[in-house]
CSV table of C-alpha atoms in Angstrom, one decimal:
chain,number,residue,atom,x,y,z
F,10,MET,CA,75.6,95.3,86.5
F,11,ASN,CA,72.1,96.0,85.6
F,12,LEU,CA,69.9,97.0,88.0
F,13,ASP,CA,67.2,94.4,87.0
F,14,TYR,CA,70.0,91.5,87.3
F,15,SER,CA,68.7,88.8,89.9
F,16,VAL,CA,70.8,85.9,91.3
F,17,ASP,CA,67.5,84.4,92.3
F,18,VAL,CA,66.5,84.1,89.0
F,19,TYR,CA,70.0,82.9,87.9
F,20,ARG,CA,69.5,79.9,90.6
F,21,GLN,CA,66.3,78.9,89.3
F,22,LEU,CA,67.2,78.8,85.5
F,23,GLU,CA,70.6,77.1,86.6
F,24,GLN,CA,68.3,74.3,88.6
F,25,GLN,CA,65.9,74.1,85.5
F,26,PHE,CA,69.2,72.9,83.4
F,27,GLN,CA,70.4,70.7,85.9
F,28,ASN,CA,67.0,69.2,86.1
F,29,ALA,CA,66.9,68.6,82.4
F,30,ALA,CA,69.4,65.6,83.0
F,31,LEU,CA,71.0,66.8,79.5
F,32,HIS,CA,74.3,65.2,78.7
F,33,ARG,CA,76.2,68.5,77.7
F,34,PRO,CA,77.3,70.1,80.8
F,35,MET,CA,76.0,73.8,81.8
F,36,ARG,CA,78.4,76.3,80.6
F,37,TYR,CA,79.7,79.2,82.9
F,38,GLU,CA,81.1,82.4,82.2
F,39,ARG,CA,81.2,83.9,85.6
F,40,TYR,CA,80.2,83.1,89.2
F,41,GLU,CA,77.4,84.7,91.1
F,42,ALA,CA,77.2,85.4,95.0
F,43,GLY,CA,77.0,82.7,97.1
F,44,THR,CA,78.5,79.8,94.8
F,45,ILE,CA,80.4,77.3,96.8
F,46,LEU,CA,83.5,76.6,94.8
F,47,GLU,CA,86.5,73.9,95.6
F,48,TYR,CA,90.0,73.9,94.3
F,49,GLU,CA,93.4,72.1,94.2
F,50,ILE,CA,95.4,75.0,95.6
F,51,THR,CA,99.4,75.5,95.5
F,52,GLY,CA,101.0,77.9,97.9
F,53,VAL,CA,103.0,80.5,96.1
F,54,ALA,CA,105.8,81.2,99.1
F,55,GLU,CA,106.0,77.6,99.4
F,56,ALA,CA,105.0,75.1,97.2
F,57,ASN,CA,102.4,73.6,99.9
F,58,GLN,CA,99.2,72.2,98.3
F,59,GLY,CA,95.7,71.4,99.4
F,60,THR,CA,92.0,71.7,99.0
F,61,ILE,CA,90.2,74.6,99.6
F,62,GLN,CA,86.5,75.5,99.6
F,63,LEU,CA,85.3,79.2,98.8
F,64,GLU,CA,82.1,81.1,98.8
F,65,VAL,CA,81.8,84.0,96.5
F,66,GLU,CA,80.8,86.8,98.0
F,67,LYS,CA,80.8,89.4,95.1
F,68,PHE,CA,81.5,89.6,91.7
F,69,VAL,CA,83.9,92.5,91.7
F,70,GLY,CA,84.1,92.8,87.8
F,71,GLY,CA,86.6,92.1,84.7
F,72,GLY,CA,88.5,93.0,82.0
F,73,PHE,CA,91.1,91.5,79.3
F,74,ALA,CA,92.7,89.9,82.0
F,75,GLY,CA,90.3,87.9,83.7
F,76,GLN,CA,87.5,88.4,86.4
F,77,VAL,CA,87.7,89.4,90.2
F,78,TYR,CA,85.7,88.2,92.9
F,79,ARG,CA,85.6,88.5,96.6
F,80,VAL,CA,85.7,85.2,98.4
F,81,LYS,CA,85.5,83.8,101.8
F,82,ILE,CA,87.5,80.9,102.7
F,83,ARG,CA,85.0,78.2,104.3
F,84,HIS,CA,87.4,75.1,104.6
F,85,ILE,CA,91.0,74.6,104.2
F,86,GLU,CA,92.6,71.3,104.2
F,87,THR,CA,96.3,70.9,103.4
F,88,ARG,CA,99.0,68.0,102.6
F,89,GLY,CA,101.6,68.8,105.0
F,90,GLU,CA,102.6,72.3,106.0
F,91,GLN,CA,100.0,75.4,106.2
F,92,ILE,CA,99.9,77.5,103.1
F,93,SER,CA,100.9,80.8,104.8
F,94,SER,CA,98.3,83.6,105.2
F,95,LEU,CA,95.5,81.5,104.1
F,96,CYS,CA,92.9,80.6,107.0
F,97,ALA,CA,89.4,79.6,107.3
F,98,GLY,CA,87.1,82.5,107.7
F,99,GLY,CA,89.2,85.0,105.9
F,100,VAL,CA,88.2,87.3,103.0
F,101,TYR,CA,90.4,87.1,99.9
F,102,ALA,CA,90.4,88.0,95.9
F,103,MET,CA,89.9,85.3,93.7
F,104,LYS,CA,91.1,86.2,90.2
F,105,ILE,CA,90.4,84.1,87.6
F,106,LEU,CA,92.2,84.3,84.1
F,107,ILE,CA,89.6,84.3,81.6
F,108,PRO,CA,87.3,87.3,80.8
F,109,PRO,CA,83.6,87.2,81.7
F,110,SER,CA,82.7,88.5,78.2
F,111,GLY,CA,83.2,86.9,75.0
F,112,PHE,CA,84.1,89.9,73.3
F,113,SER,CA,87.0,90.5,75.6
F,114,ARG,CA,88.2,86.9,75.4
F,115,LEU,CA,87.7,86.9,71.9
F,116,PHE,CA,90.2,90.3,71.6
F,117,ARG,CA,92.5,89.0,73.6
F,118,ASN,CA,93.0,85.7,72.5
F,119,VAL,CA,93.4,87.2,69.0
F,120,LEU,CA,96.2,89.6,69.9
F,121,TYR,CA,98.0,86.4,71.9
F,122,TRP,CA,97.7,84.2,68.8
F,123,VAL,CA,98.9,87.1,66.3
F,124,GLY,CA,101.7,88.2,69.2
F,125,PHE,CA,103.1,84.9,70.5
F,126,GLN,CA,101.1,82.4,68.0
F,127,GLY,CA,99.6,80.5,71.1
F,128,PRO,CA,97.3,81.2,73.7
F,129,PHE,CA,97.1,83.2,76.4
F,130,GLN,CA,99.5,81.3,78.7
F,131,LEU,CA,98.3,82.6,82.1
F,132,GLN,CA,94.6,81.0,81.5
F,133,VAL,CA,95.6,77.7,80.1
F,134,ASN,CA,99.4,76.6,81.5
F,135,PRO,CA,99.1,76.5,85.5
F,136,ALA,CA,103.2,76.5,85.4
F,137,ALA,CA,102.9,79.9,83.9
F,138,ALA,CA,99.9,80.9,86.2
F,139,ARG,CA,102.3,80.1,89.0
F,140,SER,CA,105.5,81.9,87.4
F,141,GLY,CA,103.6,85.1,87.2
F,142,ALA,CA,102.5,84.8,91.0
F,143,LEU,CA,106.1,84.5,91.7
F,144,TRP,CA,106.9,87.7,89.6
F,145,GLN,CA,104.3,89.2,91.9
F,146,LYS,CA,106.3,88.4,94.7
F,147,PHE,CA,109.6,89.8,93.3
F,148,ILE,CA,107.6,93.0,92.3
F,149,ARG,CA,106.7,92.9,96.2
F,150,ARG,CA,110.1,93.2,97.3
F,151,GLY,CA,111.1,95.8,94.6
F,152,ALA,CA,108.6,97.6,96.5
F,153,GLN,CA,110.1,97.1,99.6
F,154,THR,CA,113.4,98.9,98.5
F,155,VAL,CA,111.5,101.8,96.6
F,156,PHE,CA,108.5,102.4,98.7
F,157,GLY,CA,109.9,101.2,102.1
F,158,GLN,CA,106.9,98.7,102.4
F,159,GLU,CA,106.2,95.6,100.0
F,160,THR,CA,102.4,96.1,101.0
F,161,ALA,CA,101.7,98.7,98.3
F,162,VAL,CA,101.7,95.7,96.0
F,163,VAL,CA,99.0,93.1,96.5
F,164,ASP,CA,100.4,89.7,97.6
F,165,ILE,CA,99.1,86.4,96.2
F,166,HIS,CA,98.8,83.5,98.1
F,167,ALA,CA,98.2,80.5,96.1
F,168,THR,CA,97.3,79.3,92.5
F,169,PHE,CA,94.5,76.8,91.1
F,170,VAL,CA,93.1,75.7,87.8
F,171,ASP,CA,89.1,76.1,87.8
F,172,GLU,CA,87.8,73.4,85.7
F,173,LYS,CA,84.3,74.9,85.1
F,174,LEU,CA,85.8,78.1,83.4
F,175,GLY,CA,88.6,76.2,81.8
F,176,SER,CA,90.9,78.5,83.5
F,177,CYS,CA,94.0,79.2,86.2
F,178,GLY,CA,93.3,81.5,88.7
F,179,GLU,CA,95.1,82.7,91.8
F,180,LEU,CA,93.9,83.5,95.6
F,181,SER,CA,95.4,86.8,96.7
F,182,GLU,CA,94.8,89.4,99.8
F,183,TRP,CA,91.8,91.6,99.4
F,184,VAL,CA,92.3,95.4,99.6
F,185,GLU,CA,89.5,97.5,100.2
F,186,GLY,CA,89.2,100.4,97.9
F,187,ARG,CA,87.4,101.9,95.1
F,188,THR,CA,88.4,102.4,91.3
F,189,TRP,CA,91.2,104.9,90.9
F,190,ARG,CA,89.2,106.7,88.1
F,191,LEU,CA,87.1,108.3,90.7
F,192,GLU,CA,90.1,109.9,92.6
F,193,VAL,CA,91.5,113.5,92.3
F,194,ASP,CA,94.9,113.7,91.0
F,195,ASP,CA,96.5,116.5,93.2
F,196,GLN,CA,100.0,116.2,91.3
F,197,LEU,CA,98.4,116.8,87.9
F,198,ASP,CA,99.6,120.4,87.9
F,199,ALA,CA,103.0,119.8,89.5
């Protein structure tokens, strides 16, 4: 991120746009720290549904698969049973399955249109996003068998649809760490 980037300036510009009372809604490409979001969510392990209110703590980054945020749950209300592993005050990773840059979005969409004659399903189809999250659960079970612990693979807790960005998303556990590219590979010469 550019060092001259200011969230305060962004908020002022957003407020000026809202004050203009235009008929066309503001177009968002990503969210800034401090943004409050509300979604209808569906649990992955069990299909319990509810409403969740999140606060964006940090935009972590993005690529061709989507954009990732560190978020904190402000409030969660379920219809029926609780969604396991989600609690108010908890810190989670939120992945929205649309790239933050226009070029990445165009490149990915062209590849999918050429390869599959259709759009990137995880972005536009909530059932596909949920299926992808369920596959993650299967991969975790495989990690349990191979590595002796399923925590080697991130757990996805819930899926949702982000109407502002026009994409599906998922809430998963937050894992502290750094990019693997900065780590020394001790097995390089082995």
